[in-house]
Tab-separated table of C-alpha atoms in Angstrom:
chain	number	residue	atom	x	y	z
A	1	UNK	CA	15.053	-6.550	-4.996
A	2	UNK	CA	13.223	-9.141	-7.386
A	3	UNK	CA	11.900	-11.035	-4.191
A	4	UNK	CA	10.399	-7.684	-3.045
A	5	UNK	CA	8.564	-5.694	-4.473
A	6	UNK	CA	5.680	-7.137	-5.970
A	7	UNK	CA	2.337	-6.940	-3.966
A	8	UNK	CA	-0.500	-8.365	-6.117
A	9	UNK	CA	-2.720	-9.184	-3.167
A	10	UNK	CA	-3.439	-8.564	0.522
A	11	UNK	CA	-0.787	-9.655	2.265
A	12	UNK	CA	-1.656	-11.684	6.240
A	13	UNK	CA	-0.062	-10.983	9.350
A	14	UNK	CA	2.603	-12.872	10.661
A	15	UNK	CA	0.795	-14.483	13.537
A	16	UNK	CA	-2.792	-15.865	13.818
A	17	UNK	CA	-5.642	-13.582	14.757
A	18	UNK	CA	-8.588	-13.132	17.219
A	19	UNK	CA	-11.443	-10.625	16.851
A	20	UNK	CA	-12.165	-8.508	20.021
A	21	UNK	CA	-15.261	-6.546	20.531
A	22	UNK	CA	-14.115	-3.029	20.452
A	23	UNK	CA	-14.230	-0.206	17.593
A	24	UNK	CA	-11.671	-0.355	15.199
A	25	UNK	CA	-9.071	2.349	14.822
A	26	UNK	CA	-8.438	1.749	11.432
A	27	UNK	CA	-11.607	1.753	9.389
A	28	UNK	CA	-14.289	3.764	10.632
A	29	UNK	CA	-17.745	2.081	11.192
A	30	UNK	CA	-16.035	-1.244	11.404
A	31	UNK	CA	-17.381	-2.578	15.074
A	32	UNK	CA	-14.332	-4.967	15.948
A	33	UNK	CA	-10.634	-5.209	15.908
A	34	UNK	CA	-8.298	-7.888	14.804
A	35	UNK	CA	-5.844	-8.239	17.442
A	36	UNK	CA	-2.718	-10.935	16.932
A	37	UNK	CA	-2.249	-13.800	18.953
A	38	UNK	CA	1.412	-15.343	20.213
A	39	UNK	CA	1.271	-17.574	17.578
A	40	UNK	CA	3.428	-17.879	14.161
A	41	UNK	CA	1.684	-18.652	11.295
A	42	UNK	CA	2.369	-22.166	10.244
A	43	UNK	CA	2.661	-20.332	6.522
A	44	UNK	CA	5.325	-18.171	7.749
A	45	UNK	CA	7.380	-20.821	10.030
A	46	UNK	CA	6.957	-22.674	6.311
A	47	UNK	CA	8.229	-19.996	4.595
A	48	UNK	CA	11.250	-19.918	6.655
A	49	UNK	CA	10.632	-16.378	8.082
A	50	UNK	CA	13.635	-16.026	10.037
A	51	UNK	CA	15.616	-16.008	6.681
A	52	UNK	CA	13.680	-13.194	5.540
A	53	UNK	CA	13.789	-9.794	5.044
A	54	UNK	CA	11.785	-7.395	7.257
A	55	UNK	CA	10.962	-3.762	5.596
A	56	UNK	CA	9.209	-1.026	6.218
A	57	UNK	CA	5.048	-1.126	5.791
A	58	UNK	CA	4.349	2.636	4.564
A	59	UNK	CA	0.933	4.232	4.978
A	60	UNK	CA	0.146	4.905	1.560
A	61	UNK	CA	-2.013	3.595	-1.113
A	62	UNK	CA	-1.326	0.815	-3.558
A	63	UNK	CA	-0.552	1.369	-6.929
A	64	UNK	CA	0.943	-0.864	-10.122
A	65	UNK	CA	3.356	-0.091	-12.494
A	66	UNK	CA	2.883	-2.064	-16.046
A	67	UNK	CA	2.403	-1.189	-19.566
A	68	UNK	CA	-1.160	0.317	-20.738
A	69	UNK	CA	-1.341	0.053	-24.520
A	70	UNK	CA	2.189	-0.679	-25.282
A	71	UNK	CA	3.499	2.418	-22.734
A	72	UNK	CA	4.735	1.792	-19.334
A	73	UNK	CA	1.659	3.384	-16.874
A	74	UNK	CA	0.606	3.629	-13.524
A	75	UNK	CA	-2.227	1.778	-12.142
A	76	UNK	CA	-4.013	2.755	-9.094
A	77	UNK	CA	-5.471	0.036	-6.540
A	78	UNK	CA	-9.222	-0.983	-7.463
A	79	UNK	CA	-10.715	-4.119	-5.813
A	80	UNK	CA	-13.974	-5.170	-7.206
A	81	UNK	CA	-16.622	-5.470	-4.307
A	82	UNK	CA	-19.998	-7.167	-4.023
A	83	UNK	CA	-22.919	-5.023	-4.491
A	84	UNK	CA	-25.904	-5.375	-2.461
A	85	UNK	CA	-27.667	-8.242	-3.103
A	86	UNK	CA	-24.001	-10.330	-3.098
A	87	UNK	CA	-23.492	-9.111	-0.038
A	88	UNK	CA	-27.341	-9.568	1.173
A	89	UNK	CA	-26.521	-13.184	-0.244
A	90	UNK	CA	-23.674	-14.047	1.147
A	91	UNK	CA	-24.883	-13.108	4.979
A	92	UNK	CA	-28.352	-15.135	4.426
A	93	UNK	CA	-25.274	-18.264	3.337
A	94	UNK	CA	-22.922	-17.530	6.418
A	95	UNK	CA	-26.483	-17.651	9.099
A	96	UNK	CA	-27.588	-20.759	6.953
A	97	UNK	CA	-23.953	-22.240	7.951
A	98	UNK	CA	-23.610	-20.859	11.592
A	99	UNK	CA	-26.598	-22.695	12.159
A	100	UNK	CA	-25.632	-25.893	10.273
A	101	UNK	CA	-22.797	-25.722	12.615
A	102	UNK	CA	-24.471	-25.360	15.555
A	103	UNK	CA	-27.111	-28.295	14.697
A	104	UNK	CA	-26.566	-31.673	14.692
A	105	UNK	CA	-25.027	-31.943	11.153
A	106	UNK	CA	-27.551	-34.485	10.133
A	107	UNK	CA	-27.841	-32.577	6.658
A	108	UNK	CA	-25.025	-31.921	4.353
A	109	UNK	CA	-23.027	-29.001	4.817
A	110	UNK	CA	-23.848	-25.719	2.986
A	111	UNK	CA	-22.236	-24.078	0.188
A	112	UNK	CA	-21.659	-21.009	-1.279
A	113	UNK	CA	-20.537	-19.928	-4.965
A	114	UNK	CA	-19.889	-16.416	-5.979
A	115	UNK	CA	-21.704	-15.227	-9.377
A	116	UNK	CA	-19.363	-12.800	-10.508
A	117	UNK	CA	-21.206	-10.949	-12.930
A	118	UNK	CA	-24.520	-10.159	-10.316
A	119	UNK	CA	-23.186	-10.471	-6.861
A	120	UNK	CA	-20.463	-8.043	-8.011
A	121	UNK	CA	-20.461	-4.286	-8.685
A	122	UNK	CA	-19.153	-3.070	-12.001
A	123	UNK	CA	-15.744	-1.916	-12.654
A	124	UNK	CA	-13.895	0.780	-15.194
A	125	UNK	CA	-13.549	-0.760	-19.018
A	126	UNK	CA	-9.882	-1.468	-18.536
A	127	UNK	CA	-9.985	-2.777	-14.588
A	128	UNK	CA	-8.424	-6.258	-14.486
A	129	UNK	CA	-7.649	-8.709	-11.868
A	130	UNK	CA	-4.493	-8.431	-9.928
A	131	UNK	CA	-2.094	-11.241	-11.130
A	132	UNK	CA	-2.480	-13.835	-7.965
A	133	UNK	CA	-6.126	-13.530	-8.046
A	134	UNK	CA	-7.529	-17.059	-8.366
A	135	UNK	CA	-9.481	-17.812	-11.246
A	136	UNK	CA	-12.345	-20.415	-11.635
A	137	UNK	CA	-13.747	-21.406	-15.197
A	138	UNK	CA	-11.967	-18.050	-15.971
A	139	UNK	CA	-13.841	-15.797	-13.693
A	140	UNK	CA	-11.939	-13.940	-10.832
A	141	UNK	CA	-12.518	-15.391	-7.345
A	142	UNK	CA	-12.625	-13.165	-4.437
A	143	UNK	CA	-10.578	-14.079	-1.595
A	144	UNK	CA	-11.623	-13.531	2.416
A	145	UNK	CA	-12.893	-9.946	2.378
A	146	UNK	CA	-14.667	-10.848	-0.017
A	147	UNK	CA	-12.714	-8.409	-2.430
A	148	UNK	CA	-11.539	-9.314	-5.824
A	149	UNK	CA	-7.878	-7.087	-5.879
A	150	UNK	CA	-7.295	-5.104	-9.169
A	151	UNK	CA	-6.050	-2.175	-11.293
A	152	UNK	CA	-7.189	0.534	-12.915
A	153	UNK	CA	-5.040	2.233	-15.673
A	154	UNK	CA	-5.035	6.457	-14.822
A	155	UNK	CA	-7.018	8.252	-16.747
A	156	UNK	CA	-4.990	11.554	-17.260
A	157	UNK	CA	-6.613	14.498	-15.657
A	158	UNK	CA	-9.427	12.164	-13.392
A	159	UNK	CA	-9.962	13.939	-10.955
A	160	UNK	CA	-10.246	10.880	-8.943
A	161	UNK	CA	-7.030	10.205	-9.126
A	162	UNK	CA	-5.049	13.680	-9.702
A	163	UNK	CA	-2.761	13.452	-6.512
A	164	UNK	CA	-1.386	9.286	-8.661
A	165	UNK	CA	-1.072	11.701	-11.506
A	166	UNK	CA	1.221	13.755	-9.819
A	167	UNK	CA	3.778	11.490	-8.937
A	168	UNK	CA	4.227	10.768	-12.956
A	169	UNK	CA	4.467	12.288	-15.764
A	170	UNK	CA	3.119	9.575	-17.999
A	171	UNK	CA	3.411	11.722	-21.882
A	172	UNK	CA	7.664	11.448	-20.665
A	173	UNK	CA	7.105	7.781	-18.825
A	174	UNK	CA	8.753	9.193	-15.977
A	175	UNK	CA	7.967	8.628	-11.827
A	176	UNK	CA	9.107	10.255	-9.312
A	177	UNK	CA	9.979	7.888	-6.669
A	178	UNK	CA	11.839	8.042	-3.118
A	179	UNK	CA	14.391	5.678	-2.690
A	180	UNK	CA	16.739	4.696	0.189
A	181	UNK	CA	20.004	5.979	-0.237
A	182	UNK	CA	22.501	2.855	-0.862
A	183	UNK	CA	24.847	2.110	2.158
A	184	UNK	CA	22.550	4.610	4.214
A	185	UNK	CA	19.764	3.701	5.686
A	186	UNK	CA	19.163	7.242	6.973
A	187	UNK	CA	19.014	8.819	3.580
A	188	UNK	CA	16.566	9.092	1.084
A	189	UNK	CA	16.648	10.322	-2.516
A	190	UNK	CA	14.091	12.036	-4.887
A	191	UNK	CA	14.460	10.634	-8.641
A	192	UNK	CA	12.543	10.978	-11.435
A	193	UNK	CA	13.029	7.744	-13.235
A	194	UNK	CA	11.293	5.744	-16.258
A	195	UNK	CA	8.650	4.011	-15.431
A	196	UNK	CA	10.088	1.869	-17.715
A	197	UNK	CA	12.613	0.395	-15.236
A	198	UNK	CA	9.922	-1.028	-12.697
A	199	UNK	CA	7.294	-2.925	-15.103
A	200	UNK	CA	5.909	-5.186	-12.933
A	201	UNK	CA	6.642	-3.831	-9.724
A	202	UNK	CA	3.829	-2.050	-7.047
A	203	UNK	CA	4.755	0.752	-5.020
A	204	UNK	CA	3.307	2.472	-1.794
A	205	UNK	CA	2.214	5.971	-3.307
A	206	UNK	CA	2.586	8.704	-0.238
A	207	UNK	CA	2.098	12.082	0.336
A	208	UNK	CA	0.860	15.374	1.255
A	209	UNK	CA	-3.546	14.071	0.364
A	210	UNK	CA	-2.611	10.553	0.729
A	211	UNK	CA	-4.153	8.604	3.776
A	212	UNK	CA	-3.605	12.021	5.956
A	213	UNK	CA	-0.074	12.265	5.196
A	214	UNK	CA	0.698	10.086	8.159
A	215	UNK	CA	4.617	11.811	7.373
A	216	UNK	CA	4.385	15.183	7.040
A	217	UNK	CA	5.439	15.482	3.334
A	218	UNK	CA	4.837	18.812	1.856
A	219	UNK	CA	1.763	21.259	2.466
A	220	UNK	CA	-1.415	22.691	0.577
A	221	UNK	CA	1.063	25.477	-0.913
A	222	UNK	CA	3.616	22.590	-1.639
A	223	UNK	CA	1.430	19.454	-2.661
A	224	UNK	CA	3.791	16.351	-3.253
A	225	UNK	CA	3.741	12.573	-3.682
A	226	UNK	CA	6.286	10.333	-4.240
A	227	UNK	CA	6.724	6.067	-5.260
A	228	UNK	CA	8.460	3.863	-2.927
A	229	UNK	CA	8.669	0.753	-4.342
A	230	UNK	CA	7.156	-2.024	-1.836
A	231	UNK	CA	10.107	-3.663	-0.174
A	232	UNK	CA	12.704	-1.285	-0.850
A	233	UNK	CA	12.837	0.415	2.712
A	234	UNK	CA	14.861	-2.067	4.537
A	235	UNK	CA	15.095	-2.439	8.401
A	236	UNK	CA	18.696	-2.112	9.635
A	237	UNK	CA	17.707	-3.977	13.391
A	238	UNK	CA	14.246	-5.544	12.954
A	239	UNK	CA	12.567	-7.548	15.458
A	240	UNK	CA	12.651	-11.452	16.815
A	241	UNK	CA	9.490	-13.138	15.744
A	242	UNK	CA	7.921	-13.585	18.461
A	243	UNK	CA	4.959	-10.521	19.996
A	244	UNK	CA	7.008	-9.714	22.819
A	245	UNK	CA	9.883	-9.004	21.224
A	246	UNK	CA	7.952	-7.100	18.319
A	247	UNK	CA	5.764	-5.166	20.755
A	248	UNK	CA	9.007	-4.057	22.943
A	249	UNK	CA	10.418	-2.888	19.385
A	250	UNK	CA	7.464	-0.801	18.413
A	251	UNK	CA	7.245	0.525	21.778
A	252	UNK	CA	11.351	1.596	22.491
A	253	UNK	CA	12.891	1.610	19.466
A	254	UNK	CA	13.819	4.065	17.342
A	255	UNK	CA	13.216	2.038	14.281
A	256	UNK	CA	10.129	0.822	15.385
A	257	UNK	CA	8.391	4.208	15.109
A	258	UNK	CA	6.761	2.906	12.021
A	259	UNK	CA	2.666	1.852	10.813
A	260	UNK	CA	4.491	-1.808	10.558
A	261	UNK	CA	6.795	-4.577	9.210
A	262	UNK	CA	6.659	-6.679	5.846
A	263	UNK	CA	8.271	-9.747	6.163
A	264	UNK	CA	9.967	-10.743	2.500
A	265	UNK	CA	10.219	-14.478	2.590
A	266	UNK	CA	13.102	-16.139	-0.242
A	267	UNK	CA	9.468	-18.140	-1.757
A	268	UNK	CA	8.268	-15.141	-2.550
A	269	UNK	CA	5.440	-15.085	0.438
A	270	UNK	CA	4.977	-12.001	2.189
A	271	UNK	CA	3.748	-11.596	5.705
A	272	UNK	CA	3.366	-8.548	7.814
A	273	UNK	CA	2.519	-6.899	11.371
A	274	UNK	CA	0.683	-3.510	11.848
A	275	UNK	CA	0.597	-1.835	15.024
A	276	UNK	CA	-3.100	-2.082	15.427
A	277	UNK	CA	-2.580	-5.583	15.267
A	278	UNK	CA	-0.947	-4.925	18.589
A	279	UNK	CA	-3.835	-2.330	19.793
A	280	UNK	CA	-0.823	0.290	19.008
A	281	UNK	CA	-1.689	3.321	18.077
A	282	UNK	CA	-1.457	5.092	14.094
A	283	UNK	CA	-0.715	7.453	12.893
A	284	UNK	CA	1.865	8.145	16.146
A	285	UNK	CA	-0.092	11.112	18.099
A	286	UNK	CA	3.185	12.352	19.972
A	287	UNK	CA	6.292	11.494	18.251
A	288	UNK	CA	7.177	12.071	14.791
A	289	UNK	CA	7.638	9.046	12.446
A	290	UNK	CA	11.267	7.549	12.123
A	291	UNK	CA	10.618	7.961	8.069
A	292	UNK	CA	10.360	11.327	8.298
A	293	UNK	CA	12.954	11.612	10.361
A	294	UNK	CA	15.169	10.912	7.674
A	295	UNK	CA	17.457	12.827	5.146
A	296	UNK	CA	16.404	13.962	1.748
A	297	UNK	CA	18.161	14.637	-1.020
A	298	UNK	CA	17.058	15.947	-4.293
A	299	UNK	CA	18.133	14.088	-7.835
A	300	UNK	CA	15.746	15.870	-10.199
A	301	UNK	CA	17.725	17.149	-12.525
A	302	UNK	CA	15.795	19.919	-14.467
A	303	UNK	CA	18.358	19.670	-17.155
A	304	UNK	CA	16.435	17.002	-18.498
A	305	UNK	CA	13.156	19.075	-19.378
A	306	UNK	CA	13.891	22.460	-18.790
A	307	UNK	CA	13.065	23.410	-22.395
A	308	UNK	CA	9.783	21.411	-21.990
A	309	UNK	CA	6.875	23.664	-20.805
A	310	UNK	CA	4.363	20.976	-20.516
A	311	UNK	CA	6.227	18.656	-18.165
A	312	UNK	CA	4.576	17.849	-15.047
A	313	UNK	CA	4.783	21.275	-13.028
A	314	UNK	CA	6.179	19.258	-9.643
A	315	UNK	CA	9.068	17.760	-11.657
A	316	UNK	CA	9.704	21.441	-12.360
A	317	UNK	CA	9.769	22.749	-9.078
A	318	UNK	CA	11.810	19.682	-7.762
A	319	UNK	CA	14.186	20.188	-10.417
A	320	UNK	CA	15.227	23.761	-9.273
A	321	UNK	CA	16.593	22.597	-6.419
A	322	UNK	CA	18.617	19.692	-8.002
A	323	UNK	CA	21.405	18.362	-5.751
A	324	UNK	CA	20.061	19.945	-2.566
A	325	UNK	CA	19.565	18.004	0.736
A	326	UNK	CA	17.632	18.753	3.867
A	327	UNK	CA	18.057	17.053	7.177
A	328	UNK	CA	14.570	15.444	7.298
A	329	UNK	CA	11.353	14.367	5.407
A	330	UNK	CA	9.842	17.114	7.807
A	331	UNK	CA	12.150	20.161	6.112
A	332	UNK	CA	10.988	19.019	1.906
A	333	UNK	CA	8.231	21.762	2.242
A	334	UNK	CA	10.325	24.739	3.675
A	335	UNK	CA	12.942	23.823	1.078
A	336	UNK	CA	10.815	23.609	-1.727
A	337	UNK	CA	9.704	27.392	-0.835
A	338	UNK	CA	12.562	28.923	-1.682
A	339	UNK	CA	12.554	30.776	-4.544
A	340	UNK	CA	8.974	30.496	-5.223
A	341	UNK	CA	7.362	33.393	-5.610
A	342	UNK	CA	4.726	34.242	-2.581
């Protein structure tokens, strides 16, 4: 697991990219899509991705676990974008350029240079950089989307974040966090575990008002999220590298009804397909997600905290129904209705 589970910036997909002229079905208003091409990065052929390991990509949202004032915390995803006139900046540079390189190059190539502290919109007091951000005389560079990656400690009780609160009760240092079983790669398990144990370490945050709840987990009545560390859902059959064989996986495979792969190379480069890199649809219209297909069994042992009226009210309600199992991701809500009072 040390080779996984550390995602401190955007990670690229596995083969190089074109831009076609249609809508995107990922991020509203965005006028194009980024299809992939046939063709293996030279970074991942480099990276000797053959020898990898491919896990699952979760629709989620990215969050950090590391201490905040000496206490283990989590850390919700926060890149620092330009602000208006960066932006306005940095198109009058790339028309400056598209016409040096249309021209006849008999003038020196133009430059650009970030000024971090005006072509940049302000952050919280306690954002900082994510850890493979590059730096220049100090200063945070940001890298192609023009995006400098970061964290933001939670603020208990922001509103902003409530649904990351959740998932942790940070007074006890404990997460809750769904893990794959060990030895079954059907399974998963509900823990609530110290925070403690994963300093360093990002995890896809999911759930019932996360990104649509592209899994089905819980309801309004039964609001849940859980952690799953990044890297920790392993594919038992994943694909060649190559598109055909990854398309024909995504398209009739069980396995392969999932948002994408993350490729987990032994140098500690990550690389990654998503199926609207493949003008696939997500979240899957007609079938139900092989991750929520899965098992679940509860390891919340309200032993722990039952004397403790102020622990996080979800750790409670999880805890009642230590040691219980339902037969999918799907069946969590129904489950967690039982004995609650209508």
């Amino acid at each position: 697991m040390e080779k996984c589970g550390k995602v401190q910036q955007k990670v690229s997909c596995i083969f190089e990219t074109r831009v076609i002229d249609e809508p995107a079905s990922k991020r509203k208003f965005q006028g194009y899509k980024v299809i992939a091409t046939d063709l293996v990065k030279s970074a991942a052929i480099a990276s000797n991705i053959n020898e990898s390991k491919a896990t699952e990509k979760l629709d989620g949202t990215c969050v950090f676990i590391a201490e905040w004032q000496g206490v283990p915390w989590l850390w919700a995803r926060l890149d620092r974008k330009p602000n208006k006139a960066g932006d306005k900046r940095f198109k009058q540079f790339q028309l400056l350029h598209q016409k040096w390189e249309q021209g006849p190059k008999d003038i020196s190539e133009p430059s650009f240079e970030w000024d971090i502290e005006k072509d940049f919109k302000e952050v919280p007091e306690h954002w900082v950089p994510a850890s493979d951000v590059n730096l220049v005389n100090g200063q945070p560079q940001p890298d192609k989307s023009r995006h400098i990656p970061g964290w933001v400690p939670l603020e208990k009780k922001s509103r902003q974040y409530c649904w990351h609160e959740s998932a942790v009760d940070l007074d006890r240092g404990l997460g809750l966090f769904l893990m794959q079983k060990e030895g079954c790669p059907q399974c998963l398990q509900i823990q609530a575990l110290p925070l403690q144990n994963f300093l360093g370490y990002t995890a896809e945050l999911i759930g019932t008002h996360i990104n649509g709840n592209a899994y089905s987990i819980g309801s309004k009545r039964n609001p849940v999220h859980f952690l799953v560390i990044h890297g920790s859902i392993a594919l038992s059959e994943p694909p060649g590298i190559s598109l055909t064989e990854i398309q024909n996986w995504f398209s009739s495979t069980q396995e392969g009804l999932v948002e994408g792969v993350v490729w987990h190379c032994q140098n500690g480069k990550l690389f990654k397909i998503h199926r609207h890199h493949l003008n696939l649809p997500w979240p899957l219209k007609d079938t139900t997600p092989v991750f929520s297909q899965k098992g679940v069994e509860i390891l919340v042992d309200s032993s722990n905290f039952e004397s403790d009226e102020n622990v996080n009210p979800v750790f409670q309600k999880l805890g009642r129904h230590f040691n219980k199992k339902c037969d999918s991701v799907l069946d969590l809500d129904q489950l967690l209705d039982i004995g609650e009072e209508k």
